[in-house]
PDB file of C-alpha atoms in Angstrom:
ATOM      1  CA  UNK A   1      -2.797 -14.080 -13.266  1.00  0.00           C
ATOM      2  CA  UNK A   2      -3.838 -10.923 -11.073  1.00  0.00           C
ATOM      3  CA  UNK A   3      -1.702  -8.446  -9.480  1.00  0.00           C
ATOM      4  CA  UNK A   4      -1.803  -9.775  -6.088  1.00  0.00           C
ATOM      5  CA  UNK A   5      -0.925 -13.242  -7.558  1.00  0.00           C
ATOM      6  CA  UNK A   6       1.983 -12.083  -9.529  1.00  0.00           C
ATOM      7  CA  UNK A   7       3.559  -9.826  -6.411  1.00  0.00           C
ATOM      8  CA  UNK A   8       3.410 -12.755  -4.605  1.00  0.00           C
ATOM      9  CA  UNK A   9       5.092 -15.183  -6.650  1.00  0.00           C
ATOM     10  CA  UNK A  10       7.668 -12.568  -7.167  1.00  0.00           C
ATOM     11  CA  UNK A  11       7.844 -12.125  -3.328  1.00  0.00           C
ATOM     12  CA  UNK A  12       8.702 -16.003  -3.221  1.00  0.00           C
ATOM     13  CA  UNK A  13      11.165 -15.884  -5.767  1.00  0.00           C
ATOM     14  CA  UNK A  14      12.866 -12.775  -3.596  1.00  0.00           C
ATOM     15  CA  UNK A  15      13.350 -14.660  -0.455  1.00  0.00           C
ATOM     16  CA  UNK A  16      14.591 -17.957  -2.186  1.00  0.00           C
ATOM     17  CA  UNK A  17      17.506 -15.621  -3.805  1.00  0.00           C
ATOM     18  CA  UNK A  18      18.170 -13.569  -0.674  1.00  0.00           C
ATOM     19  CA  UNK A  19      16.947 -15.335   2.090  1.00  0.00           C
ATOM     20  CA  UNK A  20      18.693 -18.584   4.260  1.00  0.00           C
ATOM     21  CA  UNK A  21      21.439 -18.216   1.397  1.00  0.00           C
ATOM     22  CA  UNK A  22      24.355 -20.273   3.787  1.00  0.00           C
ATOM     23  CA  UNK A  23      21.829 -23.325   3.738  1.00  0.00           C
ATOM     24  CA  UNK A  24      20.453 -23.744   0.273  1.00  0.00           C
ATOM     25  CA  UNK A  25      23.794 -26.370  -0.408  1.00  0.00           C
ATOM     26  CA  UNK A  26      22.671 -27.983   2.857  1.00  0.00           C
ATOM     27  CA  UNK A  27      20.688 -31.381   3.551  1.00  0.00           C
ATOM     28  CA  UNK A  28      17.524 -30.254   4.837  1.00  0.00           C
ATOM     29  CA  UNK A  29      18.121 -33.077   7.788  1.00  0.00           C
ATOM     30  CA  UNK A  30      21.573 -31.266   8.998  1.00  0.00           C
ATOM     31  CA  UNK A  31      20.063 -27.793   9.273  1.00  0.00           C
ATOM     32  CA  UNK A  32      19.674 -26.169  12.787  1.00  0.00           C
ATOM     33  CA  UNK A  33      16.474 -24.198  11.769  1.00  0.00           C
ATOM     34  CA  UNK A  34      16.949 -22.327  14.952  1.00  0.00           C
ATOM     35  CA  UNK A  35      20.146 -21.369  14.006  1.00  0.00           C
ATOM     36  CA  UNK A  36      19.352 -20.466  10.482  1.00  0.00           C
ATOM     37  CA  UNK A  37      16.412 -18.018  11.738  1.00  0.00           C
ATOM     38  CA  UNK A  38      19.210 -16.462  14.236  1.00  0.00           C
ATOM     39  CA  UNK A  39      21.739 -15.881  10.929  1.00  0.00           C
ATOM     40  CA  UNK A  40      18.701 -14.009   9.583  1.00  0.00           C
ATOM     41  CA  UNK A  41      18.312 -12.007  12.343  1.00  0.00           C
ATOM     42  CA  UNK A  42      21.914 -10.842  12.880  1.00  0.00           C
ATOM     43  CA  UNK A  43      22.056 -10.135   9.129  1.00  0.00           C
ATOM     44  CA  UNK A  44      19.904  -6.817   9.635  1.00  0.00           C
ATOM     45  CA  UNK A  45      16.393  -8.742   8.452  1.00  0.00           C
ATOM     46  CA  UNK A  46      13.747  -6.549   9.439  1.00  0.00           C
ATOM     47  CA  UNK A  47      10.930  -9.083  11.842  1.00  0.00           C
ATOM     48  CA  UNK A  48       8.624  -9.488   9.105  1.00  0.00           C
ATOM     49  CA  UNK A  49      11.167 -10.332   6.798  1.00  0.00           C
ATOM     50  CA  UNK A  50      12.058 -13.236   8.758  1.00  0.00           C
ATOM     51  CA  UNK A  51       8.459 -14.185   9.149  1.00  0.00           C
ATOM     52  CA  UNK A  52       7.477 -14.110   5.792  1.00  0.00           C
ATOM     53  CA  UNK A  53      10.518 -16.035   4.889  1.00  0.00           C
ATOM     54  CA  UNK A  54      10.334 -19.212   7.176  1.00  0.00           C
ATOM     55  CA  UNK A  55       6.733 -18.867   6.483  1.00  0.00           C
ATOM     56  CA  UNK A  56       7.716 -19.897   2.709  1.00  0.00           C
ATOM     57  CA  UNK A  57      10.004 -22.532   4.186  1.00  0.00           C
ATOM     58  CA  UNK A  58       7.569 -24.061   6.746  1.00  0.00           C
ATOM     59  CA  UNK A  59       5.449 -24.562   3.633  1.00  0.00           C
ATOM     60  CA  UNK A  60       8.074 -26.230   1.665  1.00  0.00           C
ATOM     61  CA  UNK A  61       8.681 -28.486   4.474  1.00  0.00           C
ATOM     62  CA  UNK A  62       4.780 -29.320   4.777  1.00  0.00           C
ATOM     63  CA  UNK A  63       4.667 -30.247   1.563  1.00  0.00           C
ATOM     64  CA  UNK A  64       7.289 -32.445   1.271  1.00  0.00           C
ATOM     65  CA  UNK A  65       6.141 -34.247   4.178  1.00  0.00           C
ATOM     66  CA  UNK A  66       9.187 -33.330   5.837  1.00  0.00           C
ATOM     67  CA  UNK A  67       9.448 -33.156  10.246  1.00  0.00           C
ATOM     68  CA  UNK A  68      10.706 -29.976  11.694  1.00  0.00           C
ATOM     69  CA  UNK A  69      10.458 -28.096  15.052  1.00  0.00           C
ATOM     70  CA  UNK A  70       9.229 -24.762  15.109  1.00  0.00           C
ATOM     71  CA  UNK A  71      12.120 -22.057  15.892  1.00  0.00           C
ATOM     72  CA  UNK A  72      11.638 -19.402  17.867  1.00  0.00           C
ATOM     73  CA  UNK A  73      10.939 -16.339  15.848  1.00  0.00           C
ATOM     74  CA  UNK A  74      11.661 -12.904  16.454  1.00  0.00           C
ATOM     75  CA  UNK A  75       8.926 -10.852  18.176  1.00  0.00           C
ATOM     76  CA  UNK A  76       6.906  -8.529  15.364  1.00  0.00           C
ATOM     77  CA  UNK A  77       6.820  -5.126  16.286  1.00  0.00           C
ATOM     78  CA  UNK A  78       3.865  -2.928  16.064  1.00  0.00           C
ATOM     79  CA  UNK A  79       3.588  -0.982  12.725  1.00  0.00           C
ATOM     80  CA  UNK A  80       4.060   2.616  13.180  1.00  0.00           C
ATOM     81  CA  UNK A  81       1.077   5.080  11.819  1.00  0.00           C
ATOM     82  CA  UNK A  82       2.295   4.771   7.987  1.00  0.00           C
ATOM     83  CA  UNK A  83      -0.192   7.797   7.066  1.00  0.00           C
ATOM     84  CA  UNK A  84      -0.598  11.689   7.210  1.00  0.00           C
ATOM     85  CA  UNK A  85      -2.756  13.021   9.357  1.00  0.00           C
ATOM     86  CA  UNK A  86      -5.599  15.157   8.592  1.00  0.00           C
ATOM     87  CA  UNK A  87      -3.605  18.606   8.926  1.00  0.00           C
ATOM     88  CA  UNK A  88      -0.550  16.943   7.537  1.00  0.00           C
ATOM     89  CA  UNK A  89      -2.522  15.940   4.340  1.00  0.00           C
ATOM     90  CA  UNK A  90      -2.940  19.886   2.998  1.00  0.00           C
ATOM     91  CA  UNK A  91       1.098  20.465   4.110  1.00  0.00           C
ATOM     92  CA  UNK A  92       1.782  17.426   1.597  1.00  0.00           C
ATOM     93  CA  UNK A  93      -0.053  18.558  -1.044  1.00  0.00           C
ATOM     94  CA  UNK A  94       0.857  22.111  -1.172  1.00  0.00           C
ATOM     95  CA  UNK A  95       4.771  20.760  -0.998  1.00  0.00           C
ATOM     96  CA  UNK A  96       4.319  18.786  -3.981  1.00  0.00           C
ATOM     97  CA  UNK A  97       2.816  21.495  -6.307  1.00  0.00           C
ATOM     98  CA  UNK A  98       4.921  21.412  -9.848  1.00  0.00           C
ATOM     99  CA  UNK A  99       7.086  18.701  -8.823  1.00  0.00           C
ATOM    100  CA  UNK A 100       7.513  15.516 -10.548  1.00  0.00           C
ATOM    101  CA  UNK A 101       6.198  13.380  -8.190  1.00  0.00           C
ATOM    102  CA  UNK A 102       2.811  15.675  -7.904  1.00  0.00           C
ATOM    103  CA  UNK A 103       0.290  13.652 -10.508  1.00  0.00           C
ATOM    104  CA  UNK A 104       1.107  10.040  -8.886  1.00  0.00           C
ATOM    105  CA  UNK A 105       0.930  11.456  -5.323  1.00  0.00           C
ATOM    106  CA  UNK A 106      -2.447  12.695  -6.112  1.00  0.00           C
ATOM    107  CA  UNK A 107      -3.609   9.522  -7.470  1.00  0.00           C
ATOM    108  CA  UNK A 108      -2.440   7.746  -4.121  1.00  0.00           C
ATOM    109  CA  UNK A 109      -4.344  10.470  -1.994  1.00  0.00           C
ATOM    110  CA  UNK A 110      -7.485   9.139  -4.288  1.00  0.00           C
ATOM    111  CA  UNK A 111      -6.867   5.816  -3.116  1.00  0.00           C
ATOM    112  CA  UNK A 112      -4.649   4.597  -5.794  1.00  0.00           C
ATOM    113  CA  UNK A 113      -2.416   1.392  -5.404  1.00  0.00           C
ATOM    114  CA  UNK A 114       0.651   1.901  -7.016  1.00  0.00           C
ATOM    115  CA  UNK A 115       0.472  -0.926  -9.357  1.00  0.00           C
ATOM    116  CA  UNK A 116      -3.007   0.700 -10.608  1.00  0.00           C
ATOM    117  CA  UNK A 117      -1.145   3.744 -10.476  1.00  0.00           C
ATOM    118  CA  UNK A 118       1.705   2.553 -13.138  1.00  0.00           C
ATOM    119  CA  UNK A 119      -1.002   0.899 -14.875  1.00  0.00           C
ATOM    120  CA  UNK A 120      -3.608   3.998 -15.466  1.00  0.00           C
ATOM    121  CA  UNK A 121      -4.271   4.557 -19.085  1.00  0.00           C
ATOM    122  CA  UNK A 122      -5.804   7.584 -20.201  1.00  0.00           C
ATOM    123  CA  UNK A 123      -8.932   6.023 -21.705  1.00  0.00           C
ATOM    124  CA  UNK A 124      -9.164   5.171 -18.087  1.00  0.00           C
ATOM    125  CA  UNK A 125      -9.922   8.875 -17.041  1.00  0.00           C
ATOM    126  CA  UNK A 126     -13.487   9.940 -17.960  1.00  0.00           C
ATOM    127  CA  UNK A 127     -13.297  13.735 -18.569  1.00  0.00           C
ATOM    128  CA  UNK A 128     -16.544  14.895 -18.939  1.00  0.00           C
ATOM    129  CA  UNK A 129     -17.702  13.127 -15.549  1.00  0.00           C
ATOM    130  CA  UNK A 130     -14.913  13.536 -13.683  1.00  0.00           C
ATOM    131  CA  UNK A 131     -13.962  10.135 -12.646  1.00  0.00           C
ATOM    132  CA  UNK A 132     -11.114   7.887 -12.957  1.00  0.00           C
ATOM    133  CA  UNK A 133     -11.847   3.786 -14.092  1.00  0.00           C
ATOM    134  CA  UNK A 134      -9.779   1.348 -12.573  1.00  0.00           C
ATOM    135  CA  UNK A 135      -9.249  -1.488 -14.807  1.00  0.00           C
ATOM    136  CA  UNK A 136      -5.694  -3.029 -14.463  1.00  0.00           C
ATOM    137  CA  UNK A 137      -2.533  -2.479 -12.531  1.00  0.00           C
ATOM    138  CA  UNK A 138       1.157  -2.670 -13.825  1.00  0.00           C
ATOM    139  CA  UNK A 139       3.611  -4.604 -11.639  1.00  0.00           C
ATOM    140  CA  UNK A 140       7.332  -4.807 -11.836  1.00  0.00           C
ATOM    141  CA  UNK A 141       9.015  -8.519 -11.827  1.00  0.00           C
ATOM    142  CA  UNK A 142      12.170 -10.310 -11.596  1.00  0.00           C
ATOM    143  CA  UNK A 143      12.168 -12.346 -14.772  1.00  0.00           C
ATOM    144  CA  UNK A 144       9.369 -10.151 -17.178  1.00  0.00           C
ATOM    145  CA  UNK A 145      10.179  -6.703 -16.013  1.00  0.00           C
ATOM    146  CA  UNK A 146       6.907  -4.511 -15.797  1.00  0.00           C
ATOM    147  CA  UNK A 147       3.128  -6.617 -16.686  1.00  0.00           C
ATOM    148  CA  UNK A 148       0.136  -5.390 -16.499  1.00  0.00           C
ATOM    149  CA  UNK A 149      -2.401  -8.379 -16.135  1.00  0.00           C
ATOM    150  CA  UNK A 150      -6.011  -7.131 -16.012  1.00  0.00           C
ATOM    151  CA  UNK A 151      -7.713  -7.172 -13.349  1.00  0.00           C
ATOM    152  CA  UNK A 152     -10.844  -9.819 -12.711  1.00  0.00           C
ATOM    153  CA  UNK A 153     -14.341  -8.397 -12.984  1.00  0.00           C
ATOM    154  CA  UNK A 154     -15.001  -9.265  -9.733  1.00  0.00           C
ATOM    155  CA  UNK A 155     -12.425  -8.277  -8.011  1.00  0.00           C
ATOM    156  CA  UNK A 156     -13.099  -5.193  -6.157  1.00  0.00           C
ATOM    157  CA  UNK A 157     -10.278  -3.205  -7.405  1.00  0.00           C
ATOM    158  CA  UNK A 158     -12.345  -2.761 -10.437  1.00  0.00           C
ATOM    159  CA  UNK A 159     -13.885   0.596  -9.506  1.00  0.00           C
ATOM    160  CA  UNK A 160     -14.752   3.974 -10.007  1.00  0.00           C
ATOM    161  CA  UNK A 161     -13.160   7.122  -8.345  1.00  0.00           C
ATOM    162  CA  UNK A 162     -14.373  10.242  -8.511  1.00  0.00           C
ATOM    163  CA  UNK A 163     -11.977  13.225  -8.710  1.00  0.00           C
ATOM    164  CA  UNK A 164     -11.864  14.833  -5.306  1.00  0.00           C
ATOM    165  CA  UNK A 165      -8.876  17.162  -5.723  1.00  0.00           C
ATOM    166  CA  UNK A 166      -8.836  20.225  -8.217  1.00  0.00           C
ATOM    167  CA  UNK A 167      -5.874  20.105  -9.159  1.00  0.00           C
ATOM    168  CA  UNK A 168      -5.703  16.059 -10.092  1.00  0.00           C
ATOM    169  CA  UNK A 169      -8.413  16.828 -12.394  1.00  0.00           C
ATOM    170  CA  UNK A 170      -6.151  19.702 -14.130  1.00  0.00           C
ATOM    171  CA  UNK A 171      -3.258  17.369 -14.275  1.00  0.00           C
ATOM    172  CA  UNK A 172      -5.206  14.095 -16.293  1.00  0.00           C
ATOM    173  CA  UNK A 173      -6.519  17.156 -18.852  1.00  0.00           C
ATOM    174  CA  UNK A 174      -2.915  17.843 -19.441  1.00  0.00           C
ATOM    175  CA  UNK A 175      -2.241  14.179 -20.193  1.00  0.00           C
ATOM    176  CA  UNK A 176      -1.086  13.307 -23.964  1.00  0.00           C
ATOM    177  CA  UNK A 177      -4.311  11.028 -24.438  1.00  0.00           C
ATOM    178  CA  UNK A 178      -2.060   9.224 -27.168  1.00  0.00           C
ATOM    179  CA  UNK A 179       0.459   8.085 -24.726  1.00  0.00           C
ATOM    180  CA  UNK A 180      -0.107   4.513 -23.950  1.00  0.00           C
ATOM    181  CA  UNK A 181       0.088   5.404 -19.288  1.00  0.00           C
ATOM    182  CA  UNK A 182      -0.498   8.322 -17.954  1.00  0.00           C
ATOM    183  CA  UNK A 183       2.175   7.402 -15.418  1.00  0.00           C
ATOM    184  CA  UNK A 184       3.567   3.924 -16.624  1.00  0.00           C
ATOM    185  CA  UNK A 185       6.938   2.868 -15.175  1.00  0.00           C
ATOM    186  CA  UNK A 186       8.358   6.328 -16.549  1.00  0.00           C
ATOM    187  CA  UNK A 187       8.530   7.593 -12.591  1.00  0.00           C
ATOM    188  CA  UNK A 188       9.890   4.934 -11.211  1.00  0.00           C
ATOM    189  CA  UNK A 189      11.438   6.617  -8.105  1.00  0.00           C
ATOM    190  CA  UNK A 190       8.043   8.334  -7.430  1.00  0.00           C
ATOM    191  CA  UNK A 191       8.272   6.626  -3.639  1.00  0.00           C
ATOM    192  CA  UNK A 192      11.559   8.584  -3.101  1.00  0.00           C
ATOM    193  CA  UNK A 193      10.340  11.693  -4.406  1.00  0.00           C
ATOM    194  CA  UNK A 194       7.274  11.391  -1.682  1.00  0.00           C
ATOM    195  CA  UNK A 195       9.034  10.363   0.552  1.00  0.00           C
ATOM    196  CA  UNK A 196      11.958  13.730  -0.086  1.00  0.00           C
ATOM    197  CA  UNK A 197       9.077  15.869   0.085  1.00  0.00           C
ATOM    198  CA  UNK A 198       7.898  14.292   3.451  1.00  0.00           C
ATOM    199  CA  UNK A 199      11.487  15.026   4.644  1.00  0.00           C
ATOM    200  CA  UNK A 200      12.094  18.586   3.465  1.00  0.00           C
ATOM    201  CA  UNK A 201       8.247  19.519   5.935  1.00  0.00           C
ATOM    202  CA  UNK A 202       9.153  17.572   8.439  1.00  0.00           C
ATOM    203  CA  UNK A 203       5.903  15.196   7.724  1.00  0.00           C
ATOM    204  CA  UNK A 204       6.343  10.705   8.235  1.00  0.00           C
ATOM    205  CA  UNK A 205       7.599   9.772   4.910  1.00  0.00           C
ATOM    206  CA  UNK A 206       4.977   7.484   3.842  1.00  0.00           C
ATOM    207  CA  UNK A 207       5.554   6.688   0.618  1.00  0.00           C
ATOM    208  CA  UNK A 208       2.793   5.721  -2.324  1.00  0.00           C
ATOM    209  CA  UNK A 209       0.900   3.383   0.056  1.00  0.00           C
ATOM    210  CA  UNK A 210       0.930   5.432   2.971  1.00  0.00           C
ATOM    211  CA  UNK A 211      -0.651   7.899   0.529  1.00  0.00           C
ATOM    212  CA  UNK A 212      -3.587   5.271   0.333  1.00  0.00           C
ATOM    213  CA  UNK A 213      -3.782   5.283   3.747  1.00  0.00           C
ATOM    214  CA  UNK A 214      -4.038   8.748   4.160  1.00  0.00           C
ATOM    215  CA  UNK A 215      -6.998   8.847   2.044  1.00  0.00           C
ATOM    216  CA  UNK A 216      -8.635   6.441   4.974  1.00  0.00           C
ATOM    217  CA  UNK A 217      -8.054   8.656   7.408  1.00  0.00           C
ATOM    218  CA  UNK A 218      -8.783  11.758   6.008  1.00  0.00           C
ATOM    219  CA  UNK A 219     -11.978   9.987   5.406  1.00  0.00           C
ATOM    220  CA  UNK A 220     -11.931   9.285   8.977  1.00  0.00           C
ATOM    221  CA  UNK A 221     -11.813  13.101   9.650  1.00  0.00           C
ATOM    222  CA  UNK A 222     -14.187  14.406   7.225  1.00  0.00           C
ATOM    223  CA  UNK A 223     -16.996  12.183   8.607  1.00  0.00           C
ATOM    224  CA  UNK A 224     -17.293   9.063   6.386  1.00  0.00           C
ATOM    225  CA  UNK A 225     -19.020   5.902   6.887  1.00  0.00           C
ATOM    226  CA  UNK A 226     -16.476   3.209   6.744  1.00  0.00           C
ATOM    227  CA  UNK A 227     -18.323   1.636   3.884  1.00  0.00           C
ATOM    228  CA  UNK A 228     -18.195   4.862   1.797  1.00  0.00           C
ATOM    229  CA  UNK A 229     -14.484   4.900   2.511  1.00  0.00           C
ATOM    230  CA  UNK A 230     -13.926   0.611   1.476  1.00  0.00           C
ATOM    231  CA  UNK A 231     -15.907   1.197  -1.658  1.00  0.00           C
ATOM    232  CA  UNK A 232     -13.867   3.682  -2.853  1.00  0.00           C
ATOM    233  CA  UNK A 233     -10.400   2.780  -1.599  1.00  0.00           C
ATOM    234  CA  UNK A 234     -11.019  -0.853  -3.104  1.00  0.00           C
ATOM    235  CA  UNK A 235     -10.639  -2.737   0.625  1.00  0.00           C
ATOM    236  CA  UNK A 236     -11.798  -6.033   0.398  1.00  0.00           C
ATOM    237  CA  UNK A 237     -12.863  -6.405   4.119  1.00  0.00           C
ATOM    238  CA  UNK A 238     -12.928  -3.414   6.762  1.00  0.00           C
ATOM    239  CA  UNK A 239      -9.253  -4.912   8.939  1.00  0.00           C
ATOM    240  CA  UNK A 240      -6.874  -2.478   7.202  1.00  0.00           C
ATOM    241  CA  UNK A 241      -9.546   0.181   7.797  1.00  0.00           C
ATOM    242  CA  UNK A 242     -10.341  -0.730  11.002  1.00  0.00           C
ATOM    243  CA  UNK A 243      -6.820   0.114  12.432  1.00  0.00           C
ATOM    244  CA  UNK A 244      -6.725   3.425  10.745  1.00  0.00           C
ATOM    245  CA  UNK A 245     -10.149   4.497  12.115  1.00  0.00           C
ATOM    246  CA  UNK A 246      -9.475   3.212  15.912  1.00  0.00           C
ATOM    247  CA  UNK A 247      -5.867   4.934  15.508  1.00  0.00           C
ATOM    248  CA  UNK A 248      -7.837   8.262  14.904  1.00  0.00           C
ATOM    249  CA  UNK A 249     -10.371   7.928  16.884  1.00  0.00           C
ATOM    250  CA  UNK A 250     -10.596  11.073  18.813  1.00  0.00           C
ATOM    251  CA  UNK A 251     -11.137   9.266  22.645  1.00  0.00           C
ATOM    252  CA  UNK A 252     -11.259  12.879  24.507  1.00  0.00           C
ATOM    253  CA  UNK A 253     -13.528  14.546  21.975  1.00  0.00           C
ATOM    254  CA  UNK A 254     -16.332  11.730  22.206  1.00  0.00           C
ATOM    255  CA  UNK A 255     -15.941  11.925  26.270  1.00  0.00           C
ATOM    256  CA  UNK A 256     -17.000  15.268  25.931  1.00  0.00           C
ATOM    257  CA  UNK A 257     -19.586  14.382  23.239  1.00  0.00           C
ATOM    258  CA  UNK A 258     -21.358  12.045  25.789  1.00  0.00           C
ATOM    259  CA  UNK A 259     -20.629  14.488  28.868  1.00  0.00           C
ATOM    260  CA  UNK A 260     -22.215  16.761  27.136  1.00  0.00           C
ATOM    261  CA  UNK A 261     -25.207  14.221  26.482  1.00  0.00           C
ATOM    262  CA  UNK A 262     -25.508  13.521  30.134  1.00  0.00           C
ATOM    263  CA  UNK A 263     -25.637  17.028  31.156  1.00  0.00           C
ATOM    264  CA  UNK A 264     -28.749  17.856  29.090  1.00  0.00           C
TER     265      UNK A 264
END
């Protein structure tokens, strides 16, 4: 199975342990779906939480050829920018210098998902040319703990990064190359690490994946061509990317930019 495919049945089996728990002893025909989605909602269940939950249920239902009115679901709120900007970007990474969480953070800021984070193994990190090989991802479970299934050979997580920060590339030449991960599920809490050092400078705390993100937008900033930016980041289509580029664009500056054009 992939990483995606894995996450997701583990995402399932997380909402049909936690989720709608007063109506699992129920007959399907005496439940008040409305009602149940409202319980949800009073609970403290964040809107997508809800939505990815009666999504799994509406399924369910579909496929047992059962009847059922739609409930009313709560409205999803917009996302907030999840990513450092480009000034915020060089803050970060100075704050993390010698800390624990500094080698994983840097990996993110390269793009890195955390599962192919957890799952880099130092034959995976070509010295002499300075690039990193993804070519599997560890995932933590329910029921097996942390797997690392590889990844498919067409998928296009199976890339090649090239080291863009200094100091990244003096970390992985510290790494015990006899150690089976460079990382591995050793740093388990590296998301609350990032997201302390966001605190303590007063930057969004974005955690590993808003790491990624900032990668895209840096990108962004530095002049990139979207498709530069999707090749190396792994995107399978240009949506996620998309978002981040519109939310930078920089409307005032290209006003001027033509202004300027029609004043020649």
């Amino acid at each position: 199975k992939s990483t995606r495919a894995i996450s997701t049945i583990d995402g399932y089996k997380n909402i049909r342990r936690n989720r709608f728990r007063y109506f699992m002893d129920v007959s399907v025909s005496d439940i008040d779906f409305q009602q149940m989605i409202d319980d949800e909602i009073a609970s403290g269940a964040s809107s997508k939480t809800v939505h990815n939950a009666w999504g799994l249920c509406a399924s369910a239902l579909k496929l047992a050829g059962i009847d059922f009115d739609t409930p009313a679901l709560p409205r999803m709120s917009r996302a907030e920018r999840n990513w450092l900007d480009y000034n915020q970007v060089q803050i970060f990474v100075a704050a993390i210098e010698g800390k624990p969480c500094e080698l994983g953070a840097l990996l993110a800021l390269h793009s890195l998902r955390r599962s192919e984070i957890f799952g880099l193994r130092p034959s995976d990190y070509d010295k002499k040319n300075e690039i990193i090989h993804i070519r599997g991802a560890m995932v933590s479970t329910i029921q097996s703990g942390w797997v690392r299934p590889e990844l498919n050979k067409n998928d296009t997580s199976r890339r090649d990064i090239p080291i863009i920060i200094p100091k990244l590339k003096v970390l992985l030449d510290a790494v015990d190359m006899k150690t089976e991960y460079i990382i591995g599920d050793r740093q388990k809490n590296l998301y609350r690490e990032i997201n302390a050092v966001c605190r303590e400078n007063d930057l969004p705390e974005v955690g590993l994946h808003g790491l990624r993100h900032s990668f895209a937008s840096l990108a962004y900033h530095l002049g990139w061509k979207k498709l530069s930016t999707q090749q190396i980041g792994g995107w399978k289509n240009s949506k996620i990317l998309d978002s981040i580029y519109t939310h930078n664009a920089d409307l005032e500056n290209d006003i001027d930019i033509m202004r300027d054009y029609f004043r020649v």
